[in-house]
Amino acid sequence: MRKFFLLFLLFSSLFLTASISAISQVQGQNQNNYSLQIQGLTWNRTTLNILLVTPNNESWWNPIYVNSTLRAIGQWNDAISYFASNYSNFGYLSSLKFEPAVTNETKTGFDIYLNWTETTLDNTADEVGLTSTTDQNNVIINCTVNLATHTSHGDALSDGDMQNIALHELGHSLGLGHSNYTGDVMYPAYTLLGSADSISTLDIYGVATVFAWMLNPSKFYPVNEWLQSDPVILPSNQYEYLPVSPQNARPQTLANNPIVQTLILMVEILIHPEILAIVLLFIIVLIIIALIPSKRKKPKAAS
Ligand SMILES: [Zn+2]
């Protein structure tokens, strides 16, 4: 819970920093209202140019993460487009989209910069994603998304985990905060080896609130007159997951098979010296117990 609390503190510090943690305590709850915090910030444009900056020749780097992240970007574009076409009153969202580019060089002029680091992003919590936003008068100037490729124990994230974590951080880059619903992609805690996350009607309803100015661009300023940071409550509890196109869905590869992933994670955990030492000690104790001759009662003759 301490980890969660830390996240909460980070999140509430002016909403400049939002993070996700790879912790495993996800608690069930009775769901009466699906709500989503918003940061009270918006963009003054509808095409968000996002630059994926890949590391150069780093031993920890796995190029597969570019694909995972591009699929997450595509998932947001799919969900926004579907919502604009299928939910009346939200057609104005149809021109909102991410426009990704990939580079291994320093470039300027992009709205969002996405970087990868090897290690987790905080020493005390197992943070695997962190989004920082700079704004002026509640208008986002630019945004940086950092994604870790390994947990604090040094275990490499899977392709599917990277897609889920990127999905969450991209939600922050759109001005979203955290959801109260454990099944939502904007829930602040994440369990590794999770199934493929979907974007919900709640998430896009939050995006529609952040970008409500698209209905009437002349009333954009001042932003705080039409956009507050109060949580968004989904009308009539119409919580649904939005469809994703096949090219942006998690591929059904062996590397994304949950059983194979669990085995890989177990091996990764076992090769840590301190854990290996405990396991070996346990096995030695078992062998010693097995070798001690045990006194057995002679079976009684049947009478
Ligand atoms: Zn977060």
PDB file of C-alpha atoms and ligand atoms in Angstrom:
ATOM      1  CA  MET A   1       0.000   0.000   0.000  1.00  0.00           C
ATOM      2  CA  ARG A   2       2.942   2.301   0.626  1.00  0.00           C
ATOM      3  CA  LYS A   3       3.828   2.048  -3.018  1.00  0.00           C
ATOM      4  CA  PHE A   4       0.327   3.007  -3.988  1.00  0.00           C
ATOM      5  CA  PHE A   5       0.380   5.926  -1.567  1.00  0.00           C
ATOM      6  CA  LEU A   6       3.590   7.164  -3.085  1.00  0.00           C
ATOM      7  CA  LEU A   7       1.966   7.111  -6.481  1.00  0.00           C
ATOM      8  CA  PHE A   8      -0.955   9.054  -5.142  1.00  0.00           C
ATOM      9  CA  LEU A   9       1.351  11.735  -3.758  1.00  0.00           C
ATOM     10  CA  LEU A  10       3.203  11.978  -7.036  1.00  0.00           C
ATOM     11  CA  PHE A  11      -0.019  12.273  -8.912  1.00  0.00           C
ATOM     12  CA  SER A  12      -1.493  14.969  -6.721  1.00  0.00           C
ATOM     13  CA  SER A  13       1.599  17.176  -6.893  1.00  0.00           C
ATOM     14  CA  LEU A  14       0.144  19.634  -9.399  1.00  0.00           C
ATOM     15  CA  PHE A  15      -0.500  16.793 -11.839  1.00  0.00           C
ATOM     16  CA  LEU A  16       2.860  17.465 -13.373  1.00  0.00           C
ATOM     17  CA  THR A  17       3.940  13.926 -12.900  1.00  0.00           C
ATOM     18  CA  ALA A  18       1.913  10.807 -13.336  1.00  0.00           C
ATOM     19  CA  SER A  19       3.266   7.358 -12.967  1.00  0.00           C
ATOM     20  CA  ILE A  20       2.406   3.708 -13.071  1.00  0.00           C
ATOM     21  CA  SER A  21       3.871   1.070 -10.881  1.00  0.00           C
ATOM     22  CA  ALA A  22       4.408  -2.617 -11.481  1.00  0.00           C
ATOM     23  CA  ILE A  23       2.901  -3.712  -8.189  1.00  0.00           C
ATOM     24  CA  SER A  24       0.660  -6.652  -7.737  1.00  0.00           C
ATOM     25  CA  GLN A  25      -1.850  -5.651  -5.066  1.00  0.00           C
ATOM     26  CA  VAL A  26      -4.991  -5.010  -7.055  1.00  0.00           C
ATOM     27  CA  GLN A  27      -8.052  -5.012  -4.865  1.00  0.00           C
ATOM     28  CA  GLY A  28     -11.559  -5.795  -5.922  1.00  0.00           C
ATOM     29  CA  GLN A  29     -14.242  -3.236  -5.248  1.00  0.00           C
ATOM     30  CA  ASN A  30     -17.925  -2.729  -5.644  1.00  0.00           C
ATOM     31  CA  GLN A  31     -18.319  -0.609  -8.700  1.00  0.00           C
ATOM     32  CA  ASN A  32     -21.107   1.934  -8.485  1.00  0.00           C
ATOM     33  CA  ASN A  33     -19.595   4.822 -10.369  1.00  0.00           C
ATOM     34  CA  TYR A  34     -16.840   4.622 -12.904  1.00  0.00           C
ATOM     35  CA  SER A  35     -14.796   7.749 -12.490  1.00  0.00           C
ATOM     36  CA  LEU A  36     -11.624   9.125 -14.008  1.00  0.00           C
ATOM     37  CA  GLN A  37      -9.517  12.005 -12.801  1.00  0.00           C
ATOM     38  CA  ILE A  38      -8.456  14.577 -15.353  1.00  0.00           C
ATOM     39  CA  GLN A  39      -5.486  16.882 -14.978  1.00  0.00           C
ATOM     40  CA  GLY A  40      -7.303  20.113 -15.893  1.00  0.00           C
ATOM     41  CA  LEU A  41      -4.884  20.586 -18.793  1.00  0.00           C
ATOM     42  CA  THR A  42      -5.530  20.447 -22.529  1.00  0.00           C
ATOM     43  CA  TRP A  43      -3.689  20.683 -25.840  1.00  0.00           C
ATOM     44  CA  ASN A  44      -4.434  23.514 -28.298  1.00  0.00           C
ATOM     45  CA  ARG A  45      -4.035  21.178 -31.294  1.00  0.00           C
ATOM     46  CA  THR A  46      -5.680  18.008 -32.526  1.00  0.00           C
ATOM     47  CA  THR A  47      -2.753  16.169 -34.115  1.00  0.00           C
ATOM     48  CA  LEU A  48      -0.236  15.253 -31.442  1.00  0.00           C
ATOM     49  CA  ASN A  49       3.168  14.516 -32.960  1.00  0.00           C
ATOM     50  CA  ILE A  50       4.898  11.917 -30.837  1.00  0.00           C
ATOM     51  CA  LEU A  51       8.572  11.022 -31.257  1.00  0.00           C
ATOM     52  CA  LEU A  52       9.767   7.594 -30.112  1.00  0.00           C
ATOM     53  CA  VAL A  53      13.474   7.958 -29.296  1.00  0.00           C
ATOM     54  CA  THR A  54      15.231   4.590 -29.372  1.00  0.00           C
ATOM     55  CA  PRO A  55      18.492   4.040 -27.456  1.00  0.00           C
ATOM     56  CA  ASN A  56      21.715   3.501 -29.402  1.00  0.00           C
ATOM     57  CA  ASN A  57      23.500   0.131 -29.038  1.00  0.00           C
ATOM     58  CA  GLU A  58      22.452  -0.422 -25.435  1.00  0.00           C
ATOM     59  CA  SER A  59      22.789  -4.013 -24.253  1.00  0.00           C
ATOM     60  CA  TRP A  60      19.455  -3.858 -22.385  1.00  0.00           C
ATOM     61  CA  TRP A  61      17.512  -2.598 -25.378  1.00  0.00           C
ATOM     62  CA  ASN A  62      15.077  -4.833 -27.255  1.00  0.00           C
ATOM     63  CA  PRO A  63      13.769  -3.314 -30.543  1.00  0.00           C
ATOM     64  CA  ILE A  64      10.478  -5.185 -30.079  1.00  0.00           C
ATOM     65  CA  TYR A  65       9.435  -2.416 -27.645  1.00  0.00           C
ATOM     66  CA  VAL A  66       9.059   0.012 -30.566  1.00  0.00           C
ATOM     67  CA  ASN A  67       6.367  -2.253 -32.034  1.00  0.00           C
ATOM     68  CA  SER A  68       4.660  -2.656 -28.632  1.00  0.00           C
ATOM     69  CA  THR A  69       4.516   1.131 -28.227  1.00  0.00           C
ATOM     70  CA  LEU A  70       3.397   1.844 -31.802  1.00  0.00           C
ATOM     71  CA  ARG A  71       0.516  -0.602 -31.240  1.00  0.00           C
ATOM     72  CA  ALA A  72      -0.437   1.276 -28.045  1.00  0.00           C
ATOM     73  CA  ILE A  73      -0.484   4.553 -30.030  1.00  0.00           C
ATOM     74  CA  GLY A  74      -2.601   2.850 -32.707  1.00  0.00           C
ATOM     75  CA  GLN A  75      -4.980   1.564 -30.003  1.00  0.00           C
ATOM     76  CA  TRP A  76      -5.655   5.126 -28.815  1.00  0.00           C
ATOM     77  CA  ASN A  77      -6.235   6.303 -32.389  1.00  0.00           C
ATOM     78  CA  ASP A  78      -8.599   3.343 -32.963  1.00  0.00           C
ATOM     79  CA  ALA A  79     -10.561   4.020 -29.775  1.00  0.00           C
ATOM     80  CA  ILE A  80     -10.895   7.781 -30.386  1.00  0.00           C
ATOM     81  CA  SER A  81     -12.000   7.202 -33.971  1.00  0.00           C
ATOM     82  CA  TYR A  82     -14.529   4.496 -32.963  1.00  0.00           C
ATOM     83  CA  PHE A  83     -15.983   6.647 -30.190  1.00  0.00           C
ATOM     84  CA  ALA A  84     -16.310   9.675 -32.523  1.00  0.00           C
ATOM     85  CA  SER A  85     -18.176   7.575 -35.095  1.00  0.00           C
ATOM     86  CA  ASN A  86     -20.432   5.582 -32.764  1.00  0.00           C
ATOM     87  CA  TYR A  87     -21.351   7.843 -29.850  1.00  0.00           C
ATOM     88  CA  SER A  88     -23.583  10.781 -30.723  1.00  0.00           C
ATOM     89  CA  ASN A  89     -22.399  14.239 -29.605  1.00  0.00           C
ATOM     90  CA  PHE A  90     -18.741  13.204 -29.798  1.00  0.00           C
ATOM     91  CA  GLY A  91     -18.190  13.365 -33.567  1.00  0.00           C
ATOM     92  CA  TYR A  92     -15.916  16.357 -32.976  1.00  0.00           C
ATOM     93  CA  LEU A  93     -13.240  13.977 -31.688  1.00  0.00           C
ATOM     94  CA  SER A  94     -12.754  12.481 -35.171  1.00  0.00           C
ATOM     95  CA  SER A  95      -9.857  14.861 -35.983  1.00  0.00           C
ATOM     96  CA  LEU A  96      -7.951  14.057 -32.780  1.00  0.00           C
ATOM     97  CA  LYS A  97      -5.045  11.652 -33.225  1.00  0.00           C
ATOM     98  CA  PHE A  98      -1.474  10.745 -32.372  1.00  0.00           C
ATOM     99  CA  GLU A  99       1.035  10.957 -35.247  1.00  0.00           C
ATOM    100  CA  PRO A 100       4.057   8.803 -34.358  1.00  0.00           C
ATOM    101  CA  ALA A 101       7.638   8.969 -35.644  1.00  0.00           C
ATOM    102  CA  VAL A 102      10.657   6.857 -34.631  1.00  0.00           C
ATOM    103  CA  THR A 103      14.269   8.059 -34.407  1.00  0.00           C
ATOM    104  CA  ASN A 104      17.550   7.347 -32.622  1.00  0.00           C
ATOM    105  CA  GLU A 105      18.683  10.973 -32.880  1.00  0.00           C
ATOM    106  CA  THR A 106      17.867  14.149 -30.960  1.00  0.00           C
ATOM    107  CA  LYS A 107      15.101  16.028 -32.726  1.00  0.00           C
ATOM    108  CA  THR A 108      12.968  18.999 -31.775  1.00  0.00           C
ATOM    109  CA  GLY A 109       9.529  20.277 -32.704  1.00  0.00           C
ATOM    110  CA  PHE A 110       7.466  17.341 -31.414  1.00  0.00           C
ATOM    111  CA  ASP A 111       4.604  17.564 -28.918  1.00  0.00           C
ATOM    112  CA  ILE A 112       5.408  14.364 -27.041  1.00  0.00           C
ATOM    113  CA  TYR A 113       8.781  12.671 -26.571  1.00  0.00           C
ATOM    114  CA  LEU A 114       8.851   9.018 -25.593  1.00  0.00           C
ATOM    115  CA  ASN A 115      12.067   7.572 -24.161  1.00  0.00           C
ATOM    116  CA  TRP A 116      13.083   4.220 -22.722  1.00  0.00           C
ATOM    117  CA  THR A 117      15.380   3.594 -19.781  1.00  0.00           C
ATOM    118  CA  GLU A 118      16.697   0.265 -18.512  1.00  0.00           C
ATOM    119  CA  THR A 119      15.817   0.622 -14.867  1.00  0.00           C
ATOM    120  CA  THR A 120      12.680   1.578 -13.049  1.00  0.00           C
ATOM    121  CA  LEU A 121      12.039   5.248 -12.599  1.00  0.00           C
ATOM    122  CA  ASP A 122      11.860   5.512  -8.841  1.00  0.00           C
ATOM    123  CA  ASN A 123      14.032   3.983  -6.134  1.00  0.00           C
ATOM    124  CA  THR A 124      11.250   3.305  -3.664  1.00  0.00           C
ATOM    125  CA  ALA A 125       8.393   2.181  -5.926  1.00  0.00           C
ATOM    126  CA  ASP A 126       8.569  -0.251  -8.798  1.00  0.00           C
ATOM    127  CA  GLU A 127       7.668   2.418 -11.315  1.00  0.00           C
ATOM    128  CA  VAL A 128       7.841   1.329 -14.915  1.00  0.00           C
ATOM    129  CA  GLY A 129       6.221   4.370 -16.541  1.00  0.00           C
ATOM    130  CA  LEU A 130       6.345   8.090 -15.880  1.00  0.00           C
ATOM    131  CA  THR A 131       4.826  11.004 -17.786  1.00  0.00           C
ATOM    132  CA  SER A 132       5.822  14.633 -17.169  1.00  0.00           C
ATOM    133  CA  THR A 133       3.837  17.496 -18.628  1.00  0.00           C
ATOM    134  CA  THR A 134       4.736  21.177 -18.931  1.00  0.00           C
ATOM    135  CA  ASP A 135       1.874  23.624 -19.280  1.00  0.00           C
ATOM    136  CA  GLN A 136       1.211  27.326 -19.487  1.00  0.00           C
ATOM    137  CA  ASN A 137      -2.194  28.581 -18.344  1.00  0.00           C
ATOM    138  CA  ASN A 138      -3.485  24.989 -18.435  1.00  0.00           C
ATOM    139  CA  VAL A 139      -2.357  24.489 -22.038  1.00  0.00           C
ATOM    140  CA  ILE A 140       0.155  21.673 -22.456  1.00  0.00           C
ATOM    141  CA  ILE A 141       3.370  22.914 -24.052  1.00  0.00           C
ATOM    142  CA  ASN A 142       5.082  19.544 -24.244  1.00  0.00           C
ATOM    143  CA  CYS A 143       5.132  16.171 -22.640  1.00  0.00           C
ATOM    144  CA  THR A 144       7.759  13.501 -21.948  1.00  0.00           C
ATOM    145  CA  VAL A 145       6.906   9.839 -21.461  1.00  0.00           C
ATOM    146  CA  ASN A 146       9.530   7.565 -19.898  1.00  0.00           C
ATOM    147  CA  LEU A 147       9.165   3.795 -20.032  1.00  0.00           C
ATOM    148  CA  ALA A 148      11.398   1.334 -18.192  1.00  0.00           C
ATOM    149  CA  THR A 149      12.343  -1.872 -19.991  1.00  0.00           C
ATOM    150  CA  HIS A 150      13.157  -3.778 -16.764  1.00  0.00           C
ATOM    151  CA  THR A 151      11.621  -4.029 -13.297  1.00  0.00           C
ATOM    152  CA  SER A 152      13.595  -3.017 -10.210  1.00  0.00           C
ATOM    153  CA  HIS A 153      14.648  -6.696  -9.913  1.00  0.00           C
ATOM    154  CA  GLY A 154      16.175  -6.543 -13.378  1.00  0.00           C
ATOM    155  CA  ASP A 155      13.531  -8.656 -15.119  1.00  0.00           C
ATOM    156  CA  ALA A 156      12.813  -7.660 -18.716  1.00  0.00           C
ATOM    157  CA  LEU A 157       9.263  -6.561 -19.475  1.00  0.00           C
ATOM    158  CA  SER A 158       7.346  -8.599 -22.020  1.00  0.00           C
ATOM    159  CA  ASP A 159       6.096  -7.201 -25.322  1.00  0.00           C
ATOM    160  CA  GLY A 160       2.506  -7.281 -23.998  1.00  0.00           C
ATOM    161  CA  ASP A 161       3.402  -5.535 -20.726  1.00  0.00           C
ATOM    162  CA  MET A 162       5.194  -2.780 -22.647  1.00  0.00           C
ATOM    163  CA  GLN A 163       2.056  -2.242 -24.764  1.00  0.00           C
ATOM    164  CA  ASN A 164      -0.178  -2.032 -21.659  1.00  0.00           C
ATOM    165  CA  ILE A 165       2.173   0.339 -19.815  1.00  0.00           C
ATOM    166  CA  ALA A 166       2.611   2.577 -22.890  1.00  0.00           C
ATOM    167  CA  LEU A 167      -1.202   2.643 -23.217  1.00  0.00           C
ATOM    168  CA  HIS A 168      -1.503   3.952 -19.648  1.00  0.00           C
ATOM    169  CA  GLU A 169       1.199   6.616 -20.034  1.00  0.00           C
ATOM    170  CA  LEU A 170      -0.234   7.833 -23.355  1.00  0.00           C
ATOM    171  CA  GLY A 171      -3.513   8.389 -21.489  1.00  0.00           C
ATOM    172  CA  HIS A 172      -1.633  10.792 -19.194  1.00  0.00           C
ATOM    173  CA  SER A 173      -0.178  12.588 -22.227  1.00  0.00           C
ATOM    174  CA  LEU A 174      -3.790  13.245 -23.336  1.00  0.00           C
ATOM    175  CA  GLY A 175      -4.515  14.977 -20.019  1.00  0.00           C
ATOM    176  CA  LEU A 176      -6.066  12.021 -18.207  1.00  0.00           C
ATOM    177  CA  GLY A 177      -5.423  11.136 -14.581  1.00  0.00           C
ATOM    178  CA  HIS A 178      -6.246   7.855 -12.847  1.00  0.00           C
ATOM    179  CA  SER A 179      -9.436   5.803 -12.798  1.00  0.00           C
ATOM    180  CA  ASN A 180     -11.068   4.285  -9.700  1.00  0.00           C
ATOM    181  CA  TYR A 181     -11.890   1.064 -11.584  1.00  0.00           C
ATOM    182  CA  THR A 182      -9.346  -1.763 -11.332  1.00  0.00           C
ATOM    183  CA  GLY A 183     -10.215  -2.979 -14.849  1.00  0.00           C
ATOM    184  CA  ASP A 184      -9.463   0.365 -16.477  1.00  0.00           C
ATOM    185  CA  VAL A 185      -6.222   1.067 -18.339  1.00  0.00           C
ATOM    186  CA  MET A 186      -5.904   4.280 -16.270  1.00  0.00           C
ATOM    187  CA  TYR A 187      -5.984   2.396 -12.945  1.00  0.00           C
ATOM    188  CA  PRO A 188      -2.740   3.400 -11.183  1.00  0.00           C
ATOM    189  CA  ALA A 189      -1.366  -0.076 -10.409  1.00  0.00           C
ATOM    190  CA  TYR A 190      -0.333  -2.686 -12.915  1.00  0.00           C
ATOM    191  CA  THR A 191       0.220  -6.429 -12.572  1.00  0.00           C
ATOM    192  CA  LEU A 192       2.983  -7.798 -14.767  1.00  0.00           C
ATOM    193  CA  LEU A 193       2.026 -10.443 -17.331  1.00  0.00           C
ATOM    194  CA  GLY A 194      -1.428  -8.914 -17.508  1.00  0.00           C
ATOM    195  CA  SER A 195      -3.833  -9.684 -20.329  1.00  0.00           C
ATOM    196  CA  ALA A 196      -4.115  -7.159 -23.170  1.00  0.00           C
ATOM    197  CA  ASP A 197      -5.684  -3.932 -21.892  1.00  0.00           C
ATOM    198  CA  SER A 198      -8.451  -2.147 -23.752  1.00  0.00           C
ATOM    199  CA  ILE A 199      -9.393   1.515 -23.792  1.00  0.00           C
ATOM    200  CA  SER A 200     -12.864   2.108 -22.324  1.00  0.00           C
ATOM    201  CA  THR A 201     -15.756   4.466 -22.950  1.00  0.00           C
ATOM    202  CA  LEU A 202     -14.738   6.106 -19.650  1.00  0.00           C
ATOM    203  CA  ASP A 203     -11.231   6.869 -20.968  1.00  0.00           C
ATOM    204  CA  ILE A 204     -12.503   8.452 -24.194  1.00  0.00           C
ATOM    205  CA  TYR A 205     -15.253  10.291 -22.312  1.00  0.00           C
ATOM    206  CA  GLY A 206     -12.384  11.800 -20.292  1.00  0.00           C
ATOM    207  CA  VAL A 207     -10.534  12.679 -23.519  1.00  0.00           C
ATOM    208  CA  ALA A 208     -13.756  14.230 -24.897  1.00  0.00           C
ATOM    209  CA  THR A 209     -13.937  16.407 -21.758  1.00  0.00           C
ATOM    210  CA  VAL A 210     -10.287  17.487 -22.093  1.00  0.00           C
ATOM    211  CA  PHE A 211     -10.835  18.347 -25.777  1.00  0.00           C
ATOM    212  CA  ALA A 212     -14.353  19.810 -25.423  1.00  0.00           C
ATOM    213  CA  TRP A 213     -12.962  23.056 -26.877  1.00  0.00           C
ATOM    214  CA  MET A 214     -12.996  21.339 -30.309  1.00  0.00           C
ATOM    215  CA  LEU A 215     -16.758  21.983 -30.350  1.00  0.00           C
ATOM    216  CA  ASN A 216     -16.174  25.711 -30.043  1.00  0.00           C
ATOM    217  CA  PRO A 217     -12.513  26.718 -30.620  1.00  0.00           C
ATOM    218  CA  SER A 218     -13.257  30.450 -30.213  1.00  0.00           C
ATOM    219  CA  LYS A 219     -13.947  29.856 -26.514  1.00  0.00           C
ATOM    220  CA  PHE A 220     -10.620  28.111 -25.873  1.00  0.00           C
ATOM    221  CA  TYR A 221      -9.258  30.839 -23.532  1.00  0.00           C
ATOM    222  CA  PRO A 222      -9.316  30.916 -20.594  1.00  0.00           C
ATOM    223  CA  VAL A 223      -9.098  27.144 -20.263  1.00  0.00           C
ATOM    224  CA  ASN A 224     -10.046  27.067 -16.570  1.00  0.00           C
ATOM    225  CA  GLU A 225     -13.486  28.494 -17.430  1.00  0.00           C
ATOM    226  CA  TRP A 226     -14.565  25.301 -19.204  1.00  0.00           C
ATOM    227  CA  LEU A 227     -12.108  22.665 -17.901  1.00  0.00           C
ATOM    228  CA  GLN A 228     -11.758  21.801 -14.227  1.00  0.00           C
ATOM    229  CA  SER A 229      -9.734  18.998 -12.713  1.00  0.00           C
ATOM    230  CA  ASP A 230     -12.823  17.367 -11.136  1.00  0.00           C
ATOM    231  CA  PRO A 231     -13.150  13.632 -11.814  1.00  0.00           C
ATOM    232  CA  VAL A 232     -15.256  12.661 -14.815  1.00  0.00           C
ATOM    233  CA  ILE A 233     -18.171  10.314 -14.030  1.00  0.00           C
ATOM    234  CA  LEU A 234     -19.417   8.131 -16.868  1.00  0.00           C
ATOM    235  CA  PRO A 235     -23.117   8.854 -17.558  1.00  0.00           C
ATOM    236  CA  SER A 236     -25.484   5.925 -16.838  1.00  0.00           C
ATOM    237  CA  ASN A 237     -22.535   3.655 -16.020  1.00  0.00           C
ATOM    238  CA  GLN A 238     -22.201   2.772 -19.734  1.00  0.00           C
ATOM    239  CA  TYR A 239     -18.791   1.250 -19.216  1.00  0.00           C
ATOM    240  CA  GLU A 240     -17.572  -0.668 -22.260  1.00  0.00           C
ATOM    241  CA  TYR A 241     -14.266  -1.565 -23.816  1.00  0.00           C
ATOM    242  CA  LEU A 242     -13.705  -0.124 -27.282  1.00  0.00           C
ATOM    243  CA  PRO A 243     -12.604  -2.308 -30.204  1.00  0.00           C
ATOM    244  CA  VAL A 244      -9.062  -2.310 -31.541  1.00  0.00           C
ATOM    245  CA  SER A 245      -8.038  -3.006 -35.136  1.00  0.00           C
ATOM    246  CA  PRO A 246      -6.155  -6.287 -35.733  1.00  0.00           C
ATOM    247  CA  GLN A 247      -2.836  -4.571 -36.522  1.00  0.00           C
ATOM    248  CA  ASN A 248      -2.861  -2.854 -33.114  1.00  0.00           C
ATOM    249  CA  ALA A 249      -3.981  -5.874 -31.056  1.00  0.00           C
ATOM    250  CA  ARG A 250      -1.371  -7.795 -29.088  1.00  0.00           C
ATOM    251  CA  PRO A 251       0.075 -10.428 -31.486  1.00  0.00           C
ATOM    252  CA  GLN A 252      -0.579 -14.063 -30.536  1.00  0.00           C
ATOM    253  CA  THR A 253       3.086 -15.007 -30.558  1.00  0.00           C
ATOM    254  CA  LEU A 254       4.904 -17.488 -28.338  1.00  0.00           C
ATOM    255  CA  ALA A 255       6.589 -14.511 -26.622  1.00  0.00           C
ATOM    256  CA  ASN A 256       3.138 -13.231 -25.617  1.00  0.00           C
ATOM    257  CA  ASN A 257       1.830 -16.611 -24.437  1.00  0.00           C
ATOM    258  CA  PRO A 258       1.039 -16.223 -20.715  1.00  0.00           C
ATOM    259  CA  ILE A 259       2.389 -19.695 -19.810  1.00  0.00           C
ATOM    260  CA  VAL A 260       5.689 -19.109 -21.651  1.00  0.00           C
ATOM    261  CA  GLN A 261       5.896 -15.643 -20.076  1.00  0.00           C
ATOM    262  CA  THR A 262       5.318 -17.037 -16.577  1.00  0.00           C
ATOM    263  CA  LEU A 263       8.071 -19.628 -17.114  1.00  0.00           C
ATOM    264  CA  ILE A 264      10.467 -16.935 -18.375  1.00  0.00           C
ATOM    265  CA  LEU A 265       9.668 -14.754 -15.358  1.00  0.00           C
ATOM    266  CA  MET A 266      10.221 -17.699 -12.983  1.00  0.00           C
ATOM    267  CA  VAL A 267      13.625 -18.384 -14.550  1.00  0.00           C
ATOM    268  CA  GLU A 268      14.478 -14.655 -14.396  1.00  0.00           C
ATOM    269  CA  ILE A 269      13.565 -14.609 -10.695  1.00  0.00           C
ATOM    270  CA  LEU A 270      15.481 -17.825  -9.972  1.00  0.00           C
ATOM    271  CA  ILE A 271      18.741 -16.573 -11.451  1.00  0.00           C
ATOM    272  CA  HIS A 272      18.992 -13.820  -8.823  1.00  0.00           C
ATOM    273  CA  PRO A 273      21.813 -15.022  -6.464  1.00  0.00           C
ATOM    274  CA  GLU A 274      19.924 -14.331  -3.216  1.00  0.00           C
ATOM    275  CA  ILE A 275      16.830 -16.211  -4.387  1.00  0.00           C
ATOM    276  CA  LEU A 276      18.909 -19.046  -5.846  1.00  0.00           C
ATOM    277  CA  ALA A 277      20.747 -19.370  -2.490  1.00  0.00           C
ATOM    278  CA  ILE A 278      17.433 -19.658  -0.591  1.00  0.00           C
ATOM    279  CA  VAL A 279      16.106 -22.267  -3.044  1.00  0.00           C
ATOM    280  CA  LEU A 280      19.331 -24.313  -2.834  1.00  0.00           C
ATOM    281  CA  LEU A 281      19.275 -24.134   0.972  1.00  0.00           C
ATOM    282  CA  PHE A 282      15.669 -25.324   0.954  1.00  0.00           C
ATOM    283  CA  ILE A 283      16.547 -28.252  -1.336  1.00  0.00           C
ATOM    284  CA  ILE A 284      19.527 -29.217   0.884  1.00  0.00           C
ATOM    285  CA  VAL A 285      17.282 -29.182   3.972  1.00  0.00           C
ATOM    286  CA  LEU A 286      14.763 -31.396   2.151  1.00  0.00           C
ATOM    287  CA  ILE A 287      17.520 -33.862   1.165  1.00  0.00           C
ATOM    288  CA  ILE A 288      18.821 -34.018   4.768  1.00  0.00           C
ATOM    289  CA  ILE A 289      15.301 -34.662   6.095  1.00  0.00           C
ATOM    290  CA  ALA A 290      14.829 -37.399   3.482  1.00  0.00           C
ATOM    291  CA  LEU A 291      18.135 -39.054   4.422  1.00  0.00           C
ATOM    292  CA  ILE A 292      17.418 -39.230   8.164  1.00  0.00           C
ATOM    293  CA  PRO A 293      16.211 -42.797   8.750  1.00  0.00           C
ATOM    294  CA  SER A 294      12.705 -42.642  10.080  1.00  0.00           C
ATOM    295  CA  LYS A 295      11.355 -45.107  12.611  1.00  0.00           C
ATOM    296  CA  ARG A 296       8.420 -46.829  11.152  1.00  0.00           C
ATOM    297  CA  LYS A 297       5.861 -48.798  13.080  1.00  0.00           C
ATOM    298  CA  LYS A 298       5.480 -52.308  11.963  1.00  0.00           C
ATOM    299  CA  PRO A 299       2.088 -52.754  10.391  1.00  0.00           C
ATOM    300  CA  LYS A 300      -0.232 -54.605  12.713  1.00  0.00           C
ATOM    301  CA  ALA A 301      -1.240 -58.023  11.572  1.00  0.00           C
ATOM    302  CA  ALA A 302      -4.817 -58.200  10.566  1.00  0.00           C
ATOM    303  CA  SER A 303      -6.899 -60.017  13.133  1.00  0.00           C
TER     304      SER A 303
HETATM  305 ZN    ZN B   1      -0.522   6.692 -14.040  1.00  0.00          ZN
END
